[in-house]
Coordinates of C-alpha atoms in Angstrom, one line a residue:
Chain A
X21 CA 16.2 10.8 -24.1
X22 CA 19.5 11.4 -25.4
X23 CA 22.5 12.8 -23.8
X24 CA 22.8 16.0 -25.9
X25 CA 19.2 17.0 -24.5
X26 CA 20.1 16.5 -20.9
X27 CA 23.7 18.9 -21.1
X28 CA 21.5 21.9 -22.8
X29 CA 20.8 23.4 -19.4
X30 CA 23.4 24.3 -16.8
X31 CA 23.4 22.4 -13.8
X32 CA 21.5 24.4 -11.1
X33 CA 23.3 22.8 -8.5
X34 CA 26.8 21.7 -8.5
X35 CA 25.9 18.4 -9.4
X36 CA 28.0 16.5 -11.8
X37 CA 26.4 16.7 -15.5
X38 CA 25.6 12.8 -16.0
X39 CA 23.6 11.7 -18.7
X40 CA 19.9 10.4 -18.5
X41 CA 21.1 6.2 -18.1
X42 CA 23.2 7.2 -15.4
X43 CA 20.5 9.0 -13.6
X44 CA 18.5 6.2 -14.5
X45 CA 21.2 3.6 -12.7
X46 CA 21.4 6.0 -9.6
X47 CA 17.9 5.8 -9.0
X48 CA 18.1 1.7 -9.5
X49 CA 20.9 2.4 -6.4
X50 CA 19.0 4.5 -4.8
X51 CA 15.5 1.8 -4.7
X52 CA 18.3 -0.9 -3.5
X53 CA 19.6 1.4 -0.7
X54 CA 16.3 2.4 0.2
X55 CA 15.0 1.4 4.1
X56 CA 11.6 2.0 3.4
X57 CA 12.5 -0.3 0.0
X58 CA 13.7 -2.8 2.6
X59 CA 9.9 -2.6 4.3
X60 CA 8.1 -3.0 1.4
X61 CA 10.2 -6.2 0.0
X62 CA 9.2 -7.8 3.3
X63 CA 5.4 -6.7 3.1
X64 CA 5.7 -8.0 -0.4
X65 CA 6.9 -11.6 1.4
X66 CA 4.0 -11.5 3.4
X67 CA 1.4 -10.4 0.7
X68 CA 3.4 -13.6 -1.3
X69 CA 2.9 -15.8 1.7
X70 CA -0.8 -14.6 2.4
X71 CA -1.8 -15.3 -1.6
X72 CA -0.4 -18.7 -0.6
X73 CA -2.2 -19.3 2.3
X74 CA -5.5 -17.8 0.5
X75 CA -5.3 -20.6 -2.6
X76 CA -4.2 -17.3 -4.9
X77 CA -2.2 -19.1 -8.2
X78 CA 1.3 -18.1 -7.7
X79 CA 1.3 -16.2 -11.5
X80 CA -2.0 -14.3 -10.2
X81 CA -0.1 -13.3 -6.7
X82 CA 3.1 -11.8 -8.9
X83 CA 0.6 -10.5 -11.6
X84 CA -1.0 -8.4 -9.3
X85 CA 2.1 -6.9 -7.6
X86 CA 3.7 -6.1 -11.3
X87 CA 0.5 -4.5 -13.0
X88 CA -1.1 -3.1 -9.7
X89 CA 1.7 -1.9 -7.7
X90 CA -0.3 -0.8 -4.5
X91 CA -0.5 -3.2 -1.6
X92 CA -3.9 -2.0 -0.2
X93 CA -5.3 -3.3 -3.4
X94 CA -4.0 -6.0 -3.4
X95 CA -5.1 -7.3 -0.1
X96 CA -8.4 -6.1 -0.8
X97 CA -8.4 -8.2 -3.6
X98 CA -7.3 -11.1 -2.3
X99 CA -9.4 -10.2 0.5
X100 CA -12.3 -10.7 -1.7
X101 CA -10.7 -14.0 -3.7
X102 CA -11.1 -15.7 -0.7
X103 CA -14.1 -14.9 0.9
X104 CA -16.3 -15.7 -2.5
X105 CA -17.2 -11.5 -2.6
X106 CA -18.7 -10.6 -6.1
X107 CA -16.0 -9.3 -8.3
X108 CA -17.6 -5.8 -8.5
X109 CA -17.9 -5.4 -5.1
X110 CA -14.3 -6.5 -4.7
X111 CA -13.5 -3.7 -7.6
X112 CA -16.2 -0.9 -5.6
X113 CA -13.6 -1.6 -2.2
X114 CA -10.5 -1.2 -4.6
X115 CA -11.7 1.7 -6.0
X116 CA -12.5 3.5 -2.8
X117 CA -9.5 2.4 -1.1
X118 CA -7.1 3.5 -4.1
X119 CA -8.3 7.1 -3.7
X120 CA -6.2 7.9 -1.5
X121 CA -3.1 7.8 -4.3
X122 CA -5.0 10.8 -6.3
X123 CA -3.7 13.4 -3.9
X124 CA 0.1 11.4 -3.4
X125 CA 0.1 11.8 -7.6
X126 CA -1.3 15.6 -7.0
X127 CA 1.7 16.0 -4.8
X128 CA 4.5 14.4 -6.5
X129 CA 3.8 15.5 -10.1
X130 CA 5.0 18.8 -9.5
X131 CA 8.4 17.1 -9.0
X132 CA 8.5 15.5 -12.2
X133 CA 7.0 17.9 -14.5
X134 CA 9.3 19.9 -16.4
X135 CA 10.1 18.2 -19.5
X136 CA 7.6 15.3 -19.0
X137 CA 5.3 14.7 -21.5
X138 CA 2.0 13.9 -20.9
X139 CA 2.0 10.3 -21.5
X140 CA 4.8 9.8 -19.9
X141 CA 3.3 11.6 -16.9
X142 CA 0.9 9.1 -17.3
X143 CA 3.2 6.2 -17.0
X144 CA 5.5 7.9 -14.6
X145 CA 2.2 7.9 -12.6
X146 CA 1.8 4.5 -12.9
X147 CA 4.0 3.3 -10.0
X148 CA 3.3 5.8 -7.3
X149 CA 2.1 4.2 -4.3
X150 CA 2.9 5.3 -0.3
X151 CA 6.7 3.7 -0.5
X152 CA 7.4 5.3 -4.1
X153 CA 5.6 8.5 -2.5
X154 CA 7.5 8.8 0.6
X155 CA 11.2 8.1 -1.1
X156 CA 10.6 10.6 -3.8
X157 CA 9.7 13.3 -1.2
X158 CA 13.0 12.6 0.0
X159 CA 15.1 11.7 -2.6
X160 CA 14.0 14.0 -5.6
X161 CA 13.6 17.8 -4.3
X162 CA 17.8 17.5 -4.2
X163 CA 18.4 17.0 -7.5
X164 CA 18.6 19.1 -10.6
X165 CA 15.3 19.2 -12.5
X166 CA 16.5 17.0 -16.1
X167 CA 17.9 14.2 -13.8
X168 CA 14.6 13.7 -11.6
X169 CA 12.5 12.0 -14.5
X170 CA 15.5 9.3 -15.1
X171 CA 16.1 8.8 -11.4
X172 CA 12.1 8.6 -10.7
X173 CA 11.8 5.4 -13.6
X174 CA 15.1 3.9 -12.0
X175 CA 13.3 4.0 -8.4
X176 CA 10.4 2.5 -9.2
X177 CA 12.1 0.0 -11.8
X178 CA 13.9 -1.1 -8.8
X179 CA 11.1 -1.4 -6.6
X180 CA 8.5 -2.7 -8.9
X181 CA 11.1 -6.1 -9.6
X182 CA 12.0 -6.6 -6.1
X183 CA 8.1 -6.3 -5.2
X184 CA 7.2 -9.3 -7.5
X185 CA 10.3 -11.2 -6.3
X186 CA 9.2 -10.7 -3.2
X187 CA 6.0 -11.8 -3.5
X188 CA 6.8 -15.0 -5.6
X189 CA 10.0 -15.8 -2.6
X190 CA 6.7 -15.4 -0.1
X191 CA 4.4 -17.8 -2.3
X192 CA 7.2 -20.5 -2.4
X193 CA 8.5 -20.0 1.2
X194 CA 5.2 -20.1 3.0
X195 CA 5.1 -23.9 2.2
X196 CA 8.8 -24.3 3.1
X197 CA 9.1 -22.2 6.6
X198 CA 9.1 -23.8 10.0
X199 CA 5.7 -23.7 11.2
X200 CA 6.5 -20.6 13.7
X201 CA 8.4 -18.8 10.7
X202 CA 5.6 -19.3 8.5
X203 CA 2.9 -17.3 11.1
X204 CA 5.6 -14.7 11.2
X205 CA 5.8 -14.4 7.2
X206 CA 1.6 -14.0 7.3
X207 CA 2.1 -11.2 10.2
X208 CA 4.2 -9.0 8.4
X209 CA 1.7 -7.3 6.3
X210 CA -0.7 -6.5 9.6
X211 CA 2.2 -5.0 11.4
X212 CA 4.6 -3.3 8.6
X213 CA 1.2 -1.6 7.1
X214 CA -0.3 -0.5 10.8
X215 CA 3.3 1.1 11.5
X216 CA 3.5 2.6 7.7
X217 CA -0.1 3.9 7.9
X218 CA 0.7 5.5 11.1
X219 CA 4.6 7.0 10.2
X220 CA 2.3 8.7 7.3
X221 CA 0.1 10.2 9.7
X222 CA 0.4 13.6 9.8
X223 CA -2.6 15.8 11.3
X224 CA -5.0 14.3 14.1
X225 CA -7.4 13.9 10.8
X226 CA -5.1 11.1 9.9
X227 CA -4.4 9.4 13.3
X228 CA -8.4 9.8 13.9
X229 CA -9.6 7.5 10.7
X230 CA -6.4 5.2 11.3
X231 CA -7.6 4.6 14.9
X232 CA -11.6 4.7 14.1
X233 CA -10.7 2.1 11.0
X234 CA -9.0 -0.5 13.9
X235 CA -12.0 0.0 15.8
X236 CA -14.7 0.2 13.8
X237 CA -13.9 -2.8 11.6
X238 CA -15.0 -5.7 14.2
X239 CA -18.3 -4.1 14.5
X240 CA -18.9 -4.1 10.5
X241 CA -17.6 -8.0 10.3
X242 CA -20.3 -8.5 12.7
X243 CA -23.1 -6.8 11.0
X244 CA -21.7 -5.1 8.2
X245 CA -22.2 -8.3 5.6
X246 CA -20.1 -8.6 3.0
X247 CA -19.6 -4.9 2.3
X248 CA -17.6 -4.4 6.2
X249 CA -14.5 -3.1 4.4
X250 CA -16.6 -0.3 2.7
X251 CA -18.9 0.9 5.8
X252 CA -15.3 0.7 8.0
X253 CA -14.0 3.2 5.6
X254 CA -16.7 5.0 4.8
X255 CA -18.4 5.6 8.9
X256 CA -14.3 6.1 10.2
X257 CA -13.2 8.0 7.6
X258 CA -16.9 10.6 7.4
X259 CA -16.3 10.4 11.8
X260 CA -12.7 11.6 11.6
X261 CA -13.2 14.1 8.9
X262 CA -16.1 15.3 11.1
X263 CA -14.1 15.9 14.1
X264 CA -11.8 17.6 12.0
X265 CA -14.2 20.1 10.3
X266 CA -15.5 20.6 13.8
X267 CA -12.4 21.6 15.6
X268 CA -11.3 23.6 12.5
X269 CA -14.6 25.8 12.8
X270 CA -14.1 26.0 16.6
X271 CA -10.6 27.2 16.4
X272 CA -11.7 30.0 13.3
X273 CA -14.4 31.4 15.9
Chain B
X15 CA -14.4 -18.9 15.2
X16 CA -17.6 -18.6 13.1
X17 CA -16.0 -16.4 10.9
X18 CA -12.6 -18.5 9.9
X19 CA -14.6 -21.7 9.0
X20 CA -17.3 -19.8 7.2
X21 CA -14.9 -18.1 5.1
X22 CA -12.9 -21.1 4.7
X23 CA -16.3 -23.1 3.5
X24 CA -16.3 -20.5 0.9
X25 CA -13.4 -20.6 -0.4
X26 CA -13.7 -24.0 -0.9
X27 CA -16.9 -23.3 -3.4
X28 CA -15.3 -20.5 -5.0
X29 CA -12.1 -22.9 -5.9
X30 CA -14.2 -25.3 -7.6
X31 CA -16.5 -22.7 -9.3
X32 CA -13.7 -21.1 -11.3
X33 CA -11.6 -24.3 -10.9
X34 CA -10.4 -22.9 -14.6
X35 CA -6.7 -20.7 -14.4
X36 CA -8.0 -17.3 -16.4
X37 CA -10.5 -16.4 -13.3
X38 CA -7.6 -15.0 -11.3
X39 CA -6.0 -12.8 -14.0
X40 CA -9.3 -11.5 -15.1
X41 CA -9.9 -10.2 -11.8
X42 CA -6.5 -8.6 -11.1
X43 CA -7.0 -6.8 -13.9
X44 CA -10.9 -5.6 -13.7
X45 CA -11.2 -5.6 -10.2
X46 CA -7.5 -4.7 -8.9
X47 CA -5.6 -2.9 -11.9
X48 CA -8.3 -0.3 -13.1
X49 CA -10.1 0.8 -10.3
X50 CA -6.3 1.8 -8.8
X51 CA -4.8 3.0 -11.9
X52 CA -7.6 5.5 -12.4
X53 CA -6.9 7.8 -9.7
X54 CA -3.6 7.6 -10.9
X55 CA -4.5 8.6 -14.3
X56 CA -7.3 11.5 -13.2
X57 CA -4.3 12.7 -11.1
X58 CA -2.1 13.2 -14.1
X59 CA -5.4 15.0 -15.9
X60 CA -6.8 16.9 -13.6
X61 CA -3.6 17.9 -11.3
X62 CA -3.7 21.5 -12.4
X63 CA -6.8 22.1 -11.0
X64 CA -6.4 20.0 -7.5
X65 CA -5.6 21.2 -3.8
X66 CA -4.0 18.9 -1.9
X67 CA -5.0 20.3 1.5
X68 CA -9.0 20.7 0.0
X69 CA -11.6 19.3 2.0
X70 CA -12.3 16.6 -0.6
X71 CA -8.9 15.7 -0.4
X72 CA -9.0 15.6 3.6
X73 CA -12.1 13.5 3.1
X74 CA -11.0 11.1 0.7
X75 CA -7.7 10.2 2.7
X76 CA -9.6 10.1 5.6
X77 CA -12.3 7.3 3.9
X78 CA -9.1 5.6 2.2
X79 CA -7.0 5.8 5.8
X80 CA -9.7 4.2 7.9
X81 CA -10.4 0.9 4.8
X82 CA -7.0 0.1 5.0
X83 CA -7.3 0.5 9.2
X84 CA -9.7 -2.2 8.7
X85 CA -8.4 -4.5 6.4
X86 CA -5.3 -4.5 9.3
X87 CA -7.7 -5.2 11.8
X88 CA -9.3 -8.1 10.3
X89 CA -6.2 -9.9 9.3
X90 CA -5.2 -9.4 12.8
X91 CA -8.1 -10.9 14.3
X92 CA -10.0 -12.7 11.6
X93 CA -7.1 -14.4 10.1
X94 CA -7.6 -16.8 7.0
X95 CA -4.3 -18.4 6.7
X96 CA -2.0 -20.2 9.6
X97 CA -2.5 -16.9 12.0
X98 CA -5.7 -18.7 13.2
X99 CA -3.5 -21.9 14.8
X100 CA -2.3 -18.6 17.7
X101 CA -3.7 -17.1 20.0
X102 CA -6.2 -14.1 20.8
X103 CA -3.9 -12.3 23.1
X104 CA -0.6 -13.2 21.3
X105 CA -2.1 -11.7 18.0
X106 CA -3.1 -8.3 20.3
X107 CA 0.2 -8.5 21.9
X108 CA 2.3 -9.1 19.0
X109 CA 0.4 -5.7 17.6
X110 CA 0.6 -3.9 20.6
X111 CA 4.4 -4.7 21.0
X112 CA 5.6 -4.0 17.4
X113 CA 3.8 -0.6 18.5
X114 CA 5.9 0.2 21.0
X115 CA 9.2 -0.7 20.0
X116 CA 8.5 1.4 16.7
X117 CA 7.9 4.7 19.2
X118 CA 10.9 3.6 21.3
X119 CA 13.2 3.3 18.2
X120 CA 11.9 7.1 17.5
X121 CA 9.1 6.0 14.8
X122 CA 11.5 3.3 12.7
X123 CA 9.1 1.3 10.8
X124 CA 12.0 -1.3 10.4
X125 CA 12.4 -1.7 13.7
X126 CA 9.2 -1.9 15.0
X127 CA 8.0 -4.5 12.4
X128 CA 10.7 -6.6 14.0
X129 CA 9.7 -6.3 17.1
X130 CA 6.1 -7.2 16.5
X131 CA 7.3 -10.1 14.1
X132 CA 9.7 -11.6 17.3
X133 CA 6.8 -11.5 19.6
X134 CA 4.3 -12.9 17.0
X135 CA 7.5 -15.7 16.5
X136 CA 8.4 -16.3 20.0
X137 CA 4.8 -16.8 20.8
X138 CA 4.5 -19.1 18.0
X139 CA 6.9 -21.0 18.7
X140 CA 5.7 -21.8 22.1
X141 CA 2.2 -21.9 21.4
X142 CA 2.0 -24.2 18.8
X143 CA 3.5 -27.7 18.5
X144 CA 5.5 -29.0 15.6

């Protein structure tokens, strides 16, 4: 993108005119300023820590943050590492669990579009995940529409390298932490993804699967086999959409 | 707990079995890159013709919502790592409080992950010996 292409259009807002690399560097400032980029470097400790604690190599633990980018995925994955679970099954959890970014991609594309091309659509769409999601909601709608792609790839340039520093200062500090530190470092991804799950919730359809995946899952470890993570998703998730439909219909009648 | 040392057992197998470096790598990129990637992809193709709020849509985030519920809930109470060495109840309670505090601090995920991580600290601190 050069310079000329960006000052063709006049600025909708009163924005100043900056050029692509400087929207680019905003959005680097933006990802470093970020809160919610501030939760997701410490999840990314903990996912560092847990690969640690699960015997996951060190270049496999920051491999998988850098090419996959989504930390549901990831613990699914090292989910199944650990507990020996055949690597398409572990792929068949993924893949059901990683639906849920189709509809966040749906949502934000709009933002981008413009002059995106397709591939780079494609890549832009890449690195959406619920942190990139959220922050773009917030951070994009306010700016004119040539400086949203350039901001967007600073953002996530930011977050993806913090995200696989984090996870490699979790790997090397979950040996090195006092021994009460070091339970803390493998609780942060339980707790910061229970309260990011449920600040995402917004209708009861939402709250219902969170709350019906917490319960449900103890009964499928007991006599779900090896496929527990699926039936939890697939009984909670079919229960709350249920409810949902149901009270919908009532409420039309 | 049944579960711990027959996961552990396990691993133990599995480490030997692939023993060799690629395993890892393969797998983060067959089992974890392109079965996320995809929907990100099939978002980019077919966004024209999606609605967010369809029931499909409702459905899937629903399904997706209540795996990662679960995942939670297992690392919670079916730890693998150094979590095991605590408590039951301080595990619940660490949960329960880093709840709280995050509706008390008007829904900050910030500050209710450090809430939960000081109970989940304090209590392992005074739970376990050094």
């Amino acid at each position: 993108m050069s310079e000329s292409d960006v000052s063709i259009l006049p600025d909708p807002t009163s924005q100043p005119a900056l050029s692509a690399r400087q929207w680019y560097l905003r959005g680097l400032w933006a990802g470093i300023t970020s809160v919610q980029g501030i939760v997701l470097f410490a999840s990314y400790i903990g996912f560092g820590g847990l690969c640690a604690d699960s015997g996951v190599p060190l270049g496999a633990a920051a491999f998988s943050t850098f090419l996959i980018a989504a930390l549901p995925s990831q613990l699914l994955l090292v989910g199944g590492y650990t507990s020996g679970t055949a690597a398409l099954v572990i792929a068949l959890a993924v893949l059901l669990s990683a639906a849920r970014l189709l509809p966040s991609v749906v949502t934000l594309l709009p933002l981008l579009r413009g002059r995106g091309r397709f591939w780079v659509q494609l890549f832009a769409s890449h690195f959406v995940a619920v942190t990139v999601w959220v922050e773009s909601q917030r951070l994009l709608p306010s700016l004119a529409r040539e400086a949203r792609l350039p901001f967007y790839f600073g953002l996530v340039t930011l977050f993806n390298m913090s995200c696989v520093i984090a996870t490699v200062l979790g790997f090397f500090l979950s040996g090195q932490l006092p021994r009460a530190l070091a339970i803390g470092l493998t609780f942060l991804t339980p707790i910061s993804f229970l309260l990011a799950l449920t600040r995402n919730s917004r209708d009861l359809v939402d709250y219902l699967s969170l709350a019906l995946g917490l319960v449900l899952a103890p009964v499928f470890v007991e006599f779900g086999g090896r496929l527990d993570i699926l039936w939890t998703g697939l009984v909670g998730g079919a229960a709350a959409w249920l409810i949902h439909r149901f009270r919908k219909m009532k409420r039309a009648t | 707990m049944a579960h711990s040392s027959l996961s552990q057992n396990e691993e133990g197998n599995m480490n030997t079995l692939i023993g060799s470096g690629l395993w890892p790598y393969l797998l983060v990129i067959f089992a974890g890159f392109l079965p996320t990637d995809i929907w990100r992809w099939l978002a980019v193709i077919f966004a024209r013709r999606l609605d967010d709020d369809s029931e499909l849509m409702v459905f899937v985030r629903a399904v997706a919502t209540a795996m990662v519920a679960g995942v939670i809930t297992r690392l919670v109470l079916f730890p693998t790592g150094d979590l095991i060495s605590i408590p039951l109840m301080i595990r619940v309670g660490a949960v329960a409080g880093g709840f709280i505090v995050y509706f008390l601090a008007r829904r900050s995920t910030l500050i209710g992950v450090i809430g939960g991580e000081a109970i989940m600290i304090a209590g392992a601190y005074f739970n376990v010996a050094p």
